[in-house]
GROMACS .gro file of C-alpha atoms in nm:
model
  472
    1MET     CA    1   1.421  -0.717  -1.864
    2ASP     CA    2   1.728  -0.925  -1.794
    3VAL     CA    3   1.748  -1.233  -1.576
    4PRO     CA    4   1.837  -1.111  -1.224
    5ALA     CA    5   2.153  -1.234  -1.051
    6PHE     CA    6   2.118  -1.573  -0.877
    7ALA     CA    7   1.785  -1.633  -1.059
    8GLN     CA    8   1.879  -1.995  -1.134
    9VAL     CA    9   2.063  -2.066  -0.805
   10SER     CA   10   1.889  -2.271  -0.535
   11ASP     CA   11   1.772  -2.100  -0.216
   12GLU     CA   12   2.011  -2.311  -0.005
   13ASP     CA   13   2.313  -2.206  -0.212
   14ILE     CA   14   2.208  -1.840  -0.198
   15ALA     CA   15   2.172  -1.856   0.182
   16LEU     CA   16   2.519  -2.014   0.209
   17ILE     CA   17   2.673  -1.749  -0.020
   18ILE     CA   18   2.523  -1.463   0.181
   19GLN     CA   19   2.629  -1.623   0.511
   20LEU     CA   20   2.991  -1.661   0.395
   21LEU     CA   21   3.002  -1.306   0.262
   22LYS     CA   22   2.865  -1.172   0.590
   23GLN     CA   23   3.127  -1.366   0.788
   24ASP     CA   24   3.406  -1.230   0.568
   25GLY     CA   25   3.273  -0.879   0.606
   26GLU     CA   26   3.242  -0.906   0.984
   27ASP     CA   27   3.598  -1.039   1.010
   28ILE     CA   28   3.736  -0.751   0.804
   29VAL     CA   29   3.541  -0.487   0.998
   30SER     CA   30   3.650  -0.629   1.336
   31ALA     CA   31   4.013  -0.649   1.220
   32THR     CA   32   4.020  -0.279   1.124
   33ILE     CA   33   3.865  -0.143   1.446
   34GLY     CA   34   4.122   0.054   1.645
   35LYS     CA   35   4.381   0.032   1.369
   36GLY     CA   36   4.522   0.334   1.189
   37LYS     CA   37   4.616   0.688   1.289
   38GLN     CA   38   4.268   0.838   1.293
   39PRO     CA   39   4.129   0.980   1.620
   40GLU     CA   40   3.941   0.736   1.840
   41GLY     CA   41   3.577   0.702   1.741
   42THR     CA   42   3.638   0.818   1.383
   43MET     CA   43   3.526   0.578   1.109
   44THR     CA   44   3.772   0.517   0.828
   45ASP     CA   45   3.676   0.497   0.463
   46THR     CA   46   3.740   0.123   0.472
   47GLN     CA   47   3.507   0.074   0.766
   48ALA     CA   48   3.237   0.290   0.600
   49ALA     CA   49   3.265   0.088   0.279
   50PHE     CA   50   3.234  -0.245   0.460
   51ASN     CA   51   2.941  -0.117   0.668
   52LEU     CA   52   2.766  -0.027   0.344
   53PHE     CA   53   2.856  -0.371   0.207
   54MET     CA   54   2.701  -0.537   0.515
   55ARG     CA   55   2.378  -0.336   0.471
   56GLU     CA   56   2.356  -0.444   0.107
   57LEU     CA   57   2.402  -0.806   0.213
   58GLN     CA   58   2.119  -0.761   0.465
   59ASP     CA   59   1.897  -0.616   0.190
   60ALA     CA   60   1.986  -0.909  -0.036
   61GLU     CA   61   1.897  -1.154   0.242
   62THR     CA   62   1.558  -0.984   0.283
   63PHE     CA   63   1.501  -0.990  -0.094
   64PHE     CA   64   1.566  -1.362  -0.125
   65ALA     CA   65   1.349  -1.432   0.180
   66ASP     CA   66   1.065  -1.247   0.007
   67ARG     CA   67   1.136  -1.442  -0.312
   68ARG     CA   68   1.105  -1.770  -0.124
   69MET     CA   69   0.770  -1.653   0.010
   70THR     CA   70   0.639  -1.559  -0.336
   71ARG     CA   71   0.754  -1.895  -0.473
   72SER     CA   72   0.569  -2.065  -0.189
   73ILE     CA   73   0.252  -1.871  -0.269
   74GLN     CA   74   0.288  -1.952  -0.639
   75SER     CA   75   0.336  -2.319  -0.559
   76ALA     CA   76   0.032  -2.321  -0.331
   77ILE     CA   77  -0.183  -2.166  -0.604
   78GLN     CA   78  -0.066  -2.419  -0.862
   79ILE     CA   79  -0.101  -2.722  -0.636
   80ASP     CA   80  -0.410  -2.632  -0.436
   81GLY     CA   81  -0.589  -2.385  -0.664
   82ASP     CA   82  -0.865  -2.621  -0.780
   83THR     CA   83  -0.905  -2.766  -0.428
   84ILE     CA   84  -0.948  -2.418  -0.281
   85VAL     CA   85  -1.208  -2.326  -0.544
   86GLN     CA   86  -1.401  -2.647  -0.476
   87SER     CA   87  -1.388  -2.579  -0.101
   88GLN     CA   88  -1.517  -2.225  -0.156
   89ASN     CA   89  -1.808  -2.356  -0.361
   90GLU     CA   90  -1.896  -2.611  -0.092
   91GLU     CA   91  -1.887  -2.343   0.178
   92ALA     CA   92  -2.108  -2.115  -0.033
   93VAL     CA   93  -2.362  -2.395  -0.084
   94ALA     CA   94  -2.365  -2.474   0.289
   95GLU     CA   95  -2.418  -2.108   0.376
   96HIS     CA   96  -2.699  -2.081   0.121
   97ASP     CA   97  -2.870  -2.389   0.266
   98ARG     CA   98  -2.852  -2.241   0.615
   99ASN     CA   99  -2.991  -1.905   0.497
  100LEU     CA  100  -3.265  -2.087   0.306
  101SER     CA  101  -3.374  -2.281   0.615
  102VAL     CA  102  -3.380  -1.960   0.821
  103SER     CA  103  -3.584  -1.782   0.552
  104LEU     CA  104  -3.837  -2.065   0.529
  105SER     CA  105  -3.879  -2.077   0.906
  106ASN     CA  106  -3.945  -1.700   0.911
  107ASP     CA  107  -4.173  -1.707   0.602
  108GLU     CA  108  -3.929  -1.486   0.411
  109SER     CA  109  -3.835  -1.492   0.043
  110GLU     CA  110  -3.562  -1.730  -0.067
  111PRO     CA  111  -3.208  -1.588  -0.071
  112PRO     CA  112  -3.032  -1.569  -0.409
  113VAL     CA  113  -2.834  -1.873  -0.519
  114PRO     CA  114  -2.459  -1.800  -0.491
  115GLN     CA  115  -2.249  -1.809  -0.805
  116SER     CA  116  -1.988  -2.082  -0.821
  117ALA     CA  117  -1.625  -1.977  -0.829
  118SER     CA  118  -1.455  -2.076  -1.153
  119LEU     CA  119  -1.137  -2.275  -1.192
  120PRO     CA  120  -0.830  -2.087  -1.315
  121SER     CA  121  -0.842  -2.030  -1.690
  122ALA     CA  122  -0.556  -2.052  -1.936
  123HIS     CA  123  -0.546  -1.671  -1.939
  124ASP     CA  124  -0.509  -1.661  -1.559
  125ASP     CA  125  -0.239  -1.928  -1.583
  126GLU     CA  126  -0.043  -1.721  -1.835
  127LEU     CA  127  -0.074  -1.414  -1.613
  128MET     CA  128   0.073  -1.617  -1.326
  129GLU     CA  129   0.363  -1.719  -1.550
  130LYS     CA  130   0.421  -1.355  -1.650
  131MET     CA  131   0.426  -1.241  -1.288
  132ALA     CA  132   0.663  -1.526  -1.200
  133CYS     CA  133   0.900  -1.414  -1.476
  134ILE     CA  134   0.881  -1.048  -1.372
  135TYR     CA  135   0.907  -1.087  -0.996
  136ILE     CA  136   1.072  -1.425  -0.931
  137THR     CA  137   1.275  -1.584  -1.209
  138GLY     CA  138   1.327  -1.291  -1.445
  139ILE     CA  139   1.288  -1.283  -1.823
  140ASP     CA  140   1.538  -1.488  -2.021
  141ASP     CA  141   1.539  -1.373  -2.384
  142THR     CA  142   1.778  -1.653  -2.481
  143GLU     CA  143   1.511  -1.921  -2.455
  144SER     CA  144   1.395  -2.077  -2.781
  145ASP     CA  145   1.051  -2.012  -2.924
  146ASP     CA  146   0.943  -2.370  -2.858
  147ASP     CA  147   1.039  -2.374  -2.492
  148THR     CA  148   0.787  -2.335  -2.215
  149ILE     CA  149   0.845  -2.233  -1.860
  150ALA     CA  150   0.948  -2.545  -1.678
  151ALA     CA  151   0.739  -2.611  -1.371
  152SER     CA  152   0.963  -2.703  -1.080
  153GLN     CA  153   0.671  -2.798  -0.856
  154PRO     CA  154   0.379  -3.038  -0.891
  155GLU     CA  155   0.042  -2.887  -0.977
  156GLY     CA  156  -0.326  -2.967  -0.955
  157SER     CA  157  -0.495  -3.172  -1.225
  158ALA     CA  158  -0.735  -2.896  -1.330
  159TRP     CA  159  -0.448  -2.649  -1.349
  160ALA     CA  160  -0.236  -2.891  -1.549
  161ALA     CA  161  -0.527  -2.955  -1.787
  162SER     CA  162  -0.568  -2.583  -1.845
  163ARG     CA  163  -0.194  -2.549  -1.912
  164GLN     CA  164  -0.209  -2.815  -2.183
  165VAL     CA  165  -0.483  -2.635  -2.377
  166GLY     CA  166  -0.252  -2.367  -2.512
  167LYS     CA  167   0.124  -2.400  -2.504
  168THR     CA  168   0.290  -2.074  -2.408
  169ARG     CA  169   0.522  -1.946  -2.679
  170GLN     CA  170   0.813  -1.768  -2.513
  171ARG     CA  171   0.854  -1.503  -2.786
  172ARG     CA  172   0.568  -1.327  -2.959
  173SER     CA  173   0.540  -1.011  -3.169
  174CYS     CA  174   0.408  -0.677  -3.048
  175GLU     CA  175   0.098  -0.579  -3.247
  176ALA     CA  176   0.217  -0.219  -3.287
  177CYS     CA  177   0.591  -0.228  -3.356
  178GLY     CA  178   0.614  -0.591  -3.472
  179GLU     CA  179   0.923  -0.656  -3.262
  180PRO     CA  180   0.954  -1.007  -3.114
  181LYS     CA  181   0.931  -0.990  -2.735
  182HIS     CA  182   0.933  -1.234  -2.445
  183PHE     CA  183   0.571  -1.320  -2.365
  184ALA     CA  184   0.608  -1.182  -2.010
  185ALA     CA  185   0.699  -0.840  -2.155
  186LEU     CA  186   0.372  -0.820  -2.353
  187SER     CA  187   0.040  -0.690  -2.223
  188ARG     CA  188  -0.272  -0.851  -2.369
  189ALA     CA  189  -0.566  -0.628  -2.460
  190PRO     CA  190  -0.927  -0.752  -2.425
  191CYS     CA  191  -0.930  -0.820  -2.802
  192GLN     CA  192  -0.629  -1.055  -2.751
  193HIS     CA  193  -0.382  -0.829  -2.931
  194GLU     CA  194  -0.054  -0.794  -2.741
  195TYR     CA  195   0.159  -0.483  -2.690
  196CYS     CA  196   0.508  -0.432  -2.553
  197ARG     CA  197   0.577  -0.189  -2.270
  198GLN     CA  198   0.697   0.092  -2.498
  199CYS     CA  199   0.397   0.078  -2.735
  200LEU     CA  200   0.146   0.041  -2.452
  201SER     CA  201   0.300   0.338  -2.272
  202ARG     CA  202   0.284   0.543  -2.593
  203LEU     CA  203  -0.086   0.460  -2.633
  204PHE     CA  204  -0.171   0.571  -2.278
  205GLN     CA  205   0.040   0.886  -2.311
  206ASP     CA  206  -0.120   0.974  -2.646
  207ALA     CA  207  -0.467   0.927  -2.494
  208MET     CA  208  -0.384   1.195  -2.237
  209VAL     CA  209  -0.319   1.460  -2.506
  210ASP     CA  210  -0.546   1.342  -2.790
  211GLU     CA  211  -0.904   1.302  -2.675
  212SER     CA  212  -1.000   1.098  -2.981
  213LEU     CA  213  -0.777   0.820  -2.843
  214PHE     CA  214  -0.946   0.819  -2.501
  215PRO     CA  215  -1.013   0.575  -2.351
  216PRO     CA  216  -0.712   0.373  -2.475
  217ARG     CA  217  -0.859   0.093  -2.681
  218CYS     CA  218  -0.785  -0.171  -2.939
  219CYS     CA  219  -1.046  -0.303  -3.182
  220LYS     CA  220  -1.304  -0.073  -3.013
  221GLN     CA  221  -1.256  -0.246  -2.675
  222PRO     CA  222  -1.120  -0.025  -2.393
  223ILE     CA  223  -0.791  -0.133  -2.238
  224PRO     CA  224  -0.842  -0.105  -1.858
  225LEU     CA  225  -0.567   0.058  -1.658
  226ASP     CA  226  -0.585  -0.195  -1.374
  227LYS     CA  227  -0.504  -0.477  -1.619
  228SER     CA  228  -0.221  -0.281  -1.783
  229GLN     CA  229  -0.042  -0.096  -1.503
  230LEU     CA  230   0.188  -0.396  -1.450
  231PHE     CA  231   0.347  -0.298  -1.784
  232LEU     CA  232   0.336   0.081  -1.738
  233ASP     CA  233   0.575   0.315  -1.565
  234ALA     CA  234   0.438   0.424  -1.227
  235ASN     CA  235   0.441   0.792  -1.330
  236VAL     CA  236   0.250   0.720  -1.652
  237ALA     CA  237  -0.013   0.521  -1.463
  238ARG     CA  238  -0.049   0.795  -1.200
  239GLN     CA  239  -0.077   1.073  -1.460
  240PHE     CA  240  -0.331   0.877  -1.663
  241ARG     CA  241  -0.543   0.804  -1.356
  242GLN     CA  242  -0.559   1.178  -1.284
  243LYS     CA  243  -0.618   1.276  -1.648
  244ALA     CA  244  -0.892   1.016  -1.690
  245VAL     CA  245  -1.112   1.207  -1.443
  246GLU     CA  246  -1.085   1.516  -1.664
  247LEU     CA  247  -1.140   1.337  -1.995
  248ALA     CA  248  -1.440   1.144  -1.861
  249THR     CA  249  -1.612   1.464  -1.739
  250PRO     CA  250  -1.867   1.626  -1.976
  251ASN     CA  251  -1.897   2.007  -1.984
  252ARG     CA  252  -1.571   2.053  -1.795
  253THR     CA  253  -1.478   2.356  -1.591
  254TYR     CA  254  -1.127   2.502  -1.595
  255CYS     CA  255  -0.987   2.770  -1.370
  256HIS     CA  256  -1.073   3.114  -1.515
  257ASN     CA  257  -0.727   3.239  -1.419
  258THR     CA  258  -0.532   3.218  -1.746
  259ASP     CA  259  -0.206   3.180  -1.555
  260CYS     CA  260  -0.347   2.864  -1.394
  261ALA     CA  261  -0.622   2.718  -1.622
  262ALA     CA  262  -0.617   2.392  -1.424
  263PHE     CA  263  -0.902   2.144  -1.457
  264ILE     CA  264  -1.148   2.161  -1.168
  265PRO     CA  265  -1.290   1.813  -1.095
  266PRO     CA  266  -1.664   1.775  -1.024
  267ALA     CA  267  -1.584   1.703  -0.658
  268ASN     CA  268  -1.469   2.067  -0.624
  269CYS     CA  269  -1.787   2.207  -0.780
  270ARG     CA  270  -2.079   2.319  -0.561
  271HIS     CA  271  -2.385   2.450  -0.744
  272THR     CA  272  -2.236   2.716  -0.975
  273THR     CA  273  -1.909   2.761  -0.787
  274ALA     CA  274  -1.596   2.565  -0.878
  275THR     CA  275  -1.291   2.600  -0.653
  276CYS     CA  276  -0.952   2.544  -0.815
  277GLY     CA  277  -0.732   2.301  -0.627
  278GLU     CA  278  -0.414   2.471  -0.755
  279CYS     CA  279  -0.465   2.845  -0.699
  280ARG     CA  280  -0.787   2.830  -0.490
  281GLY     CA  281  -0.958   3.067  -0.734
  282GLN     CA  282  -1.334   3.038  -0.783
  283THR     CA  283  -1.491   2.991  -1.127
  284CYS     CA  284  -1.854   3.003  -1.239
  285THR     CA  285  -1.956   2.663  -1.378
  286ALA     CA  286  -2.219   2.824  -1.603
  287CYS     CA  287  -2.023   3.091  -1.792
  288LYS     CA  288  -1.672   2.956  -1.706
  289GLY     CA  289  -1.560   3.304  -1.600
  290ALA     CA  290  -1.470   3.436  -1.257
  291TRP     CA  291  -1.731   3.356  -0.994
  292HIS     CA  292  -2.000   3.620  -0.954
  293ALA     CA  293  -2.335   3.669  -0.786
  294GLY     CA  294  -2.656   3.685  -0.986
  295ASP     CA  295  -2.691   3.627  -1.360
  296CYS     CA  296  -2.388   3.557  -1.577
  297PRO     CA  297  -2.255   3.859  -1.771
  298ASN     CA  298  -2.274   3.853  -2.148
  299ASP     CA  299  -1.952   3.715  -2.301
  300GLU     CA  300  -1.910   3.922  -2.617
  301GLN     CA  301  -1.618   3.716  -2.749
  302LEU     CA  302  -1.816   3.393  -2.714
  303GLN     CA  303  -2.115   3.552  -2.888
  304GLN     CA  304  -1.893   3.654  -3.179
  305VAL     CA  305  -1.774   3.295  -3.217
  306ILE     CA  306  -2.133   3.168  -3.204
  307ARG     CA  307  -2.241   3.419  -3.472
  308LEU     CA  308  -1.949   3.312  -3.691
  309ALA     CA  309  -2.049   2.946  -3.640
  310ARG     CA  310  -2.403   3.023  -3.759
  311GLU     CA  311  -2.271   3.203  -4.067
  312GLN     CA  312  -2.033   2.917  -4.154
  313GLY     CA  313  -2.284   2.642  -4.074
  314TRP     CA  314  -2.079   2.496  -3.789
  315GLN     CA  315  -2.236   2.288  -3.514
  316ARG     CA  316  -2.168   2.261  -3.139
  317CYS     CA  317  -2.135   1.936  -2.949
  318GLN     CA  318  -2.406   1.922  -2.682
  319ASN     CA  319  -2.178   1.726  -2.451
  320CYS     CA  320  -1.855   1.932  -2.438
  321TRP     CA  321  -1.977   2.242  -2.632
  322GLY     CA  322  -1.685   2.223  -2.871
  323MET     CA  323  -1.720   2.364  -3.223
  324VAL     CA  324  -1.731   2.111  -3.507
  325GLU     CA  325  -1.700   2.178  -3.880
  326LEU     CA  326  -1.800   1.919  -4.140
  327ASN     CA  327  -1.604   1.927  -4.465
  328THR     CA  328  -1.703   1.601  -4.633
  329GLY     CA  329  -1.907   1.300  -4.533
  330CYS     CA  330  -2.249   1.229  -4.386
  331ASN     CA  331  -2.428   1.421  -4.109
  332HIS     CA  332  -2.341   1.159  -3.848
  333MET     CA  333  -2.081   1.333  -3.631
  334THR     CA  334  -1.865   1.181  -3.358
  335CYS     CA  335  -1.705   1.449  -3.141
  336ARG     CA  336  -1.359   1.396  -2.999
  337CYS     CA  337  -1.528   1.356  -2.659
  338GLY     CA  338  -1.718   1.056  -2.800
  339PHE     CA  339  -2.064   1.216  -2.826
  340GLN     CA  340  -2.250   1.129  -3.147
  341PHE     CA  341  -2.491   1.385  -3.289
  342CYS     CA  342  -2.662   1.511  -3.605
  343TYR     CA  343  -2.471   1.788  -3.781
  344VAL     CA  344  -2.794   1.951  -3.905
  345CYS     CA  345  -2.980   2.000  -3.576
  346GLY     CA  346  -2.716   1.912  -3.313
  347THR     CA  347  -2.930   1.657  -3.128
  348ARG     CA  348  -2.818   1.307  -3.033
  349TRP     CA  349  -2.771   1.085  -3.338
  350LYS     CA  350  -3.085   0.902  -3.455
  351ALA     CA  351  -3.304   1.116  -3.227
  352CYS     CA  352  -3.418   1.336  -3.518
  353GLY     CA  353  -3.560   1.301  -3.869
  354CYS     CA  354  -3.290   1.493  -4.056
  355ASP     CA  355  -3.138   1.358  -4.377
  356HIS     CA  356  -2.826   1.150  -4.332
  357TRP     CA  357  -2.654   1.320  -4.624
  358ALA     CA  358  -2.634   1.664  -4.781
  359GLU     CA  359  -2.630   1.597  -5.157
  360HIS     CA  360  -2.337   1.826  -5.234
  361ARG     CA  361  -2.124   1.663  -4.961
  362LEU     CA  362  -2.223   1.317  -5.082
  363TYR     CA  363  -2.097   1.384  -5.434
  364GLU     CA  364  -1.790   1.569  -5.304
  365ARG     CA  365  -1.696   1.259  -5.106
  366ALA     CA  366  -1.763   1.034  -5.408
  367ALA     CA  367  -1.538   1.253  -5.625
  368GLN     CA  368  -1.272   1.244  -5.355
  369ILE     CA  369  -1.273   0.863  -5.345
  370ASP     CA  370  -1.271   0.837  -5.725
  371ALA     CA  371  -0.977   1.076  -5.760
  372ARG     CA  372  -0.788   0.877  -5.500
  373ASP     CA  373  -0.860   0.547  -5.675
  374GLN     CA  374  -0.772   0.675  -6.020
  375ALA     CA  375  -0.450   0.827  -5.880
  376GLY     CA  376  -0.462   1.088  -6.155
  377ALA     CA  377  -0.356   0.841  -6.424
  378GLU     CA  378  -0.537   0.758  -6.746
  379ALA     CA  379  -0.673   0.408  -6.782
  380ILE     CA  380  -0.435   0.172  -6.963
  381PRO     CA  381  -0.600   0.003  -7.265
  382PRO     CA  382  -0.611  -0.379  -7.249
  383GLY     CA  383  -0.303  -0.545  -7.394
  384LEU     CA  384  -0.090  -0.229  -7.386
  385ASP     CA  385   0.156  -0.365  -7.130
  386LEU     CA  386   0.213  -0.677  -7.345
  387MET     CA  387   0.278  -0.466  -7.655
  388ILE     CA  388   0.529  -0.254  -7.466
  389ARG     CA  389   0.717  -0.562  -7.348
  390GLU     CA  390   0.723  -0.706  -7.701
  391GLU     CA  391   0.829  -0.369  -7.851
  392ARG     CA  392   0.543  -0.329  -8.099
  393PRO     CA  393   0.521   0.054  -8.128
  394ARG     CA  394   0.317   0.053  -8.451
  395GLU     CA  395   0.037  -0.147  -8.292
  396ILE     CA  396   0.047   0.084  -7.987
  397GLU     CA  397  -0.015   0.388  -8.209
  398GLU     CA  398  -0.319   0.215  -8.364
  399LEU     CA  399  -0.490   0.156  -8.026
  400PRO     CA  400  -0.819   0.346  -7.984
  401ARG     CA  401  -0.792   0.646  -7.752
  402GLU     CA  402  -1.060   0.744  -7.503
  403THR     CA  403  -1.228   1.066  -7.613
  404GLU     CA  404  -1.297   1.357  -7.380
  405GLU     CA  405  -1.670   1.283  -7.395
  406GLN     CA  406  -1.616   0.916  -7.308
  407ARG     CA  407  -1.388   1.016  -7.022
  408ASP     CA  408  -1.656   1.248  -6.880
  409LEU     CA  409  -1.925   0.983  -6.915
  410ASN     CA  410  -1.710   0.724  -6.741
  411TRP     CA  411  -1.630   0.970  -6.462
  412GLN     CA  412  -1.999   1.050  -6.410
  413ARG     CA  413  -2.084   0.681  -6.402
  414ARG     CA  414  -1.815   0.610  -6.141
  415ILE     CA  415  -1.924   0.904  -5.924
  416ARG     CA  416  -2.288   0.792  -5.940
  417LEU     CA  417  -2.199   0.436  -5.837
  418ILE     CA  418  -1.975   0.551  -5.552
  419ALA     CA  419  -2.240   0.797  -5.429
  420GLU     CA  420  -2.509   0.529  -5.423
  421ASP     CA  421  -2.275   0.294  -5.240
  422LEU     CA  422  -2.201   0.562  -4.979
  423ARG     CA  423  -2.570   0.641  -4.940
  424GLU     CA  424  -2.646   0.278  -4.860
  425ASN     CA  425  -2.340   0.192  -4.650
  426HIS     CA  426  -2.245   0.513  -4.466
  427GLU     CA  427  -2.340   0.360  -4.127
  428CYS     CA  428  -2.011   0.176  -4.087
  429VAL     CA  429  -1.836   0.020  -3.789
  430HIS     CA  430  -1.514  -0.043  -3.985
  431GLU     CA  431  -1.495  -0.420  -3.936
  432HIS     CA  432  -1.345  -0.525  -4.270
  433TRP     CA  433  -1.028  -0.373  -4.409
  434SER     CA  434  -0.798  -0.426  -4.705
  435SER     CA  435  -0.442  -0.300  -4.742
  436ARG     CA  436  -0.338  -0.071  -5.026
  437SER     CA  437   0.024  -0.034  -5.124
  438GLY     CA  438   0.184   0.294  -5.212
  439ARG     CA  439   0.219   0.635  -5.053
  440GLN     CA  440  -0.116   0.735  -4.900
  441ARG     CA  441  -0.244   0.983  -4.640
  442CYS     CA  442  -0.442   0.871  -4.335
  443GLU     CA  443  -0.781   1.046  -4.329
  444GLU     CA  444  -0.790   1.044  -3.948
  445CYS     CA  445  -0.448   1.168  -3.828
  446HIS     CA  446  -0.342   1.301  -4.175
  447ASP     CA  447   0.001   1.140  -4.149
  448VAL     CA  448   0.146   1.015  -4.477
  449MET     CA  449   0.211   0.642  -4.487
  450PRO     CA  450   0.505   0.580  -4.724
  451ILE     CA  451   0.455   0.206  -4.788
  452PHE     CA  452   0.091   0.101  -4.740
  453ILE     CA  453  -0.236   0.197  -4.574
  454TYR     CA  454  -0.567   0.033  -4.480
  455GLU     CA  455  -0.898   0.102  -4.657
  456CYS     CA  456  -1.236   0.017  -4.507
  457ARG     CA  457  -1.419  -0.208  -4.753
  458GLN     CA  458  -1.757  -0.054  -4.670
  459CYS     CA  459  -1.714   0.324  -4.631
  460HIS     CA  460  -1.376   0.351  -4.813
  461ILE     CA  461  -1.209   0.558  -4.541
  462MET     CA  462  -0.830   0.526  -4.536
  463ALA     CA  463  -0.656   0.487  -4.202
  464CYS     CA  464  -0.309   0.404  -4.080
  465ARG     CA  465  -0.253   0.105  -3.855
  466TYR     CA  466  -0.250   0.318  -3.539
  467CYS     CA  467  -0.584   0.488  -3.619
  468ARG     CA  468  -0.744   0.164  -3.736
  469TYR     CA  469  -0.685  -0.013  -3.405
  470HIS     CA  470  -0.693   0.275  -3.155
  471ARG     CA  471  -0.898   0.565  -3.294
  472LEU     CA  472  -1.180   0.431  -3.512
   0.00000   0.00000   0.00000
């Protein structure tokens, strides 16, 4: 965002500029009235242009009047913020004392003690600075990294003390794209990571189409919309607010009309009847087909899918009823809707006594990790790289070679160690990561990372930066 026009001009100078421009415009309009060959009462193009110019000047005058008001409010908060908080606390104590005396006189229980209002924190102070840059002064990307926003007004001692705790750096990097941005153009997540408008908007838009990214989060902490909508386009915020109702609803009902198929919110569902807000069609909330009286008819297509799921060993999520297939890994499943369940029996995770691992899947995963780590290359004997650099081919030929039997024994030993490690550490919250260079595939989104990827130090899952912060 660029610095708006007149951002650094005083209010008095702006008022004088607008007044002079209005006088010039009025003089020109009055001088052209009645002149020319047009019929009486007909407005010329010149008069229409200057009338439009006068309306724009009036809008500018209103804008700068509003800006003076916002500056006054900002100044009042900075100067009197701690005094107002102290006054609020004193009033709350006085009201509590009065209620306590009334309760004691009526032999009633004591009223709860009111919580004291807190002084503005450094985070609140930075938010005020961001809003001042966005709505009052504008964002100046030419400022140096060491500059801070100069305060043109005095401020309260508590506020000033909080400002001195952490000096605001004007330019910081977006956590996603790495681009340096003005601090007022960055939104801070609850985990303290900061995102620019474009990356934050992408995250919220992706969460609307990929349920595994809902709710939008960073470091497992949800990013609330009300704290982020200042940095989002109004349409994105509106669409997400509507979509969030759908994504937060378990066992959703959609319009049975395939030409519509709109989501029917719980507010439009009464007993087993769901009324579509788009086409006004009625859908049965039990069988998801057209509304009907009596028992639901047998859905032969659904029964075929269920029979196939039993044959293939698939499981259904008890929250959204989606089909889930486990290829590798433990029996702890996390559905895209967020529900965690056991793949063996389908009940909520840790509510059953089923084994955490199927042995064949455990060793399949161990072999997968080993193949990835070995990268398909034979182990290099110690000292071989030095011999190559010193051009000693005869000594290279005399190096002992690993036999097929030794290779198999080493492979079995590695698989056994990896399997035991997975058996002990499969319950992982992915807190500690290490980066691995080279071309690797993310095991969550399956995108290929050409330069590097992250590997969880405990469960060995590989994830790209986007999945590490926003999906896992």
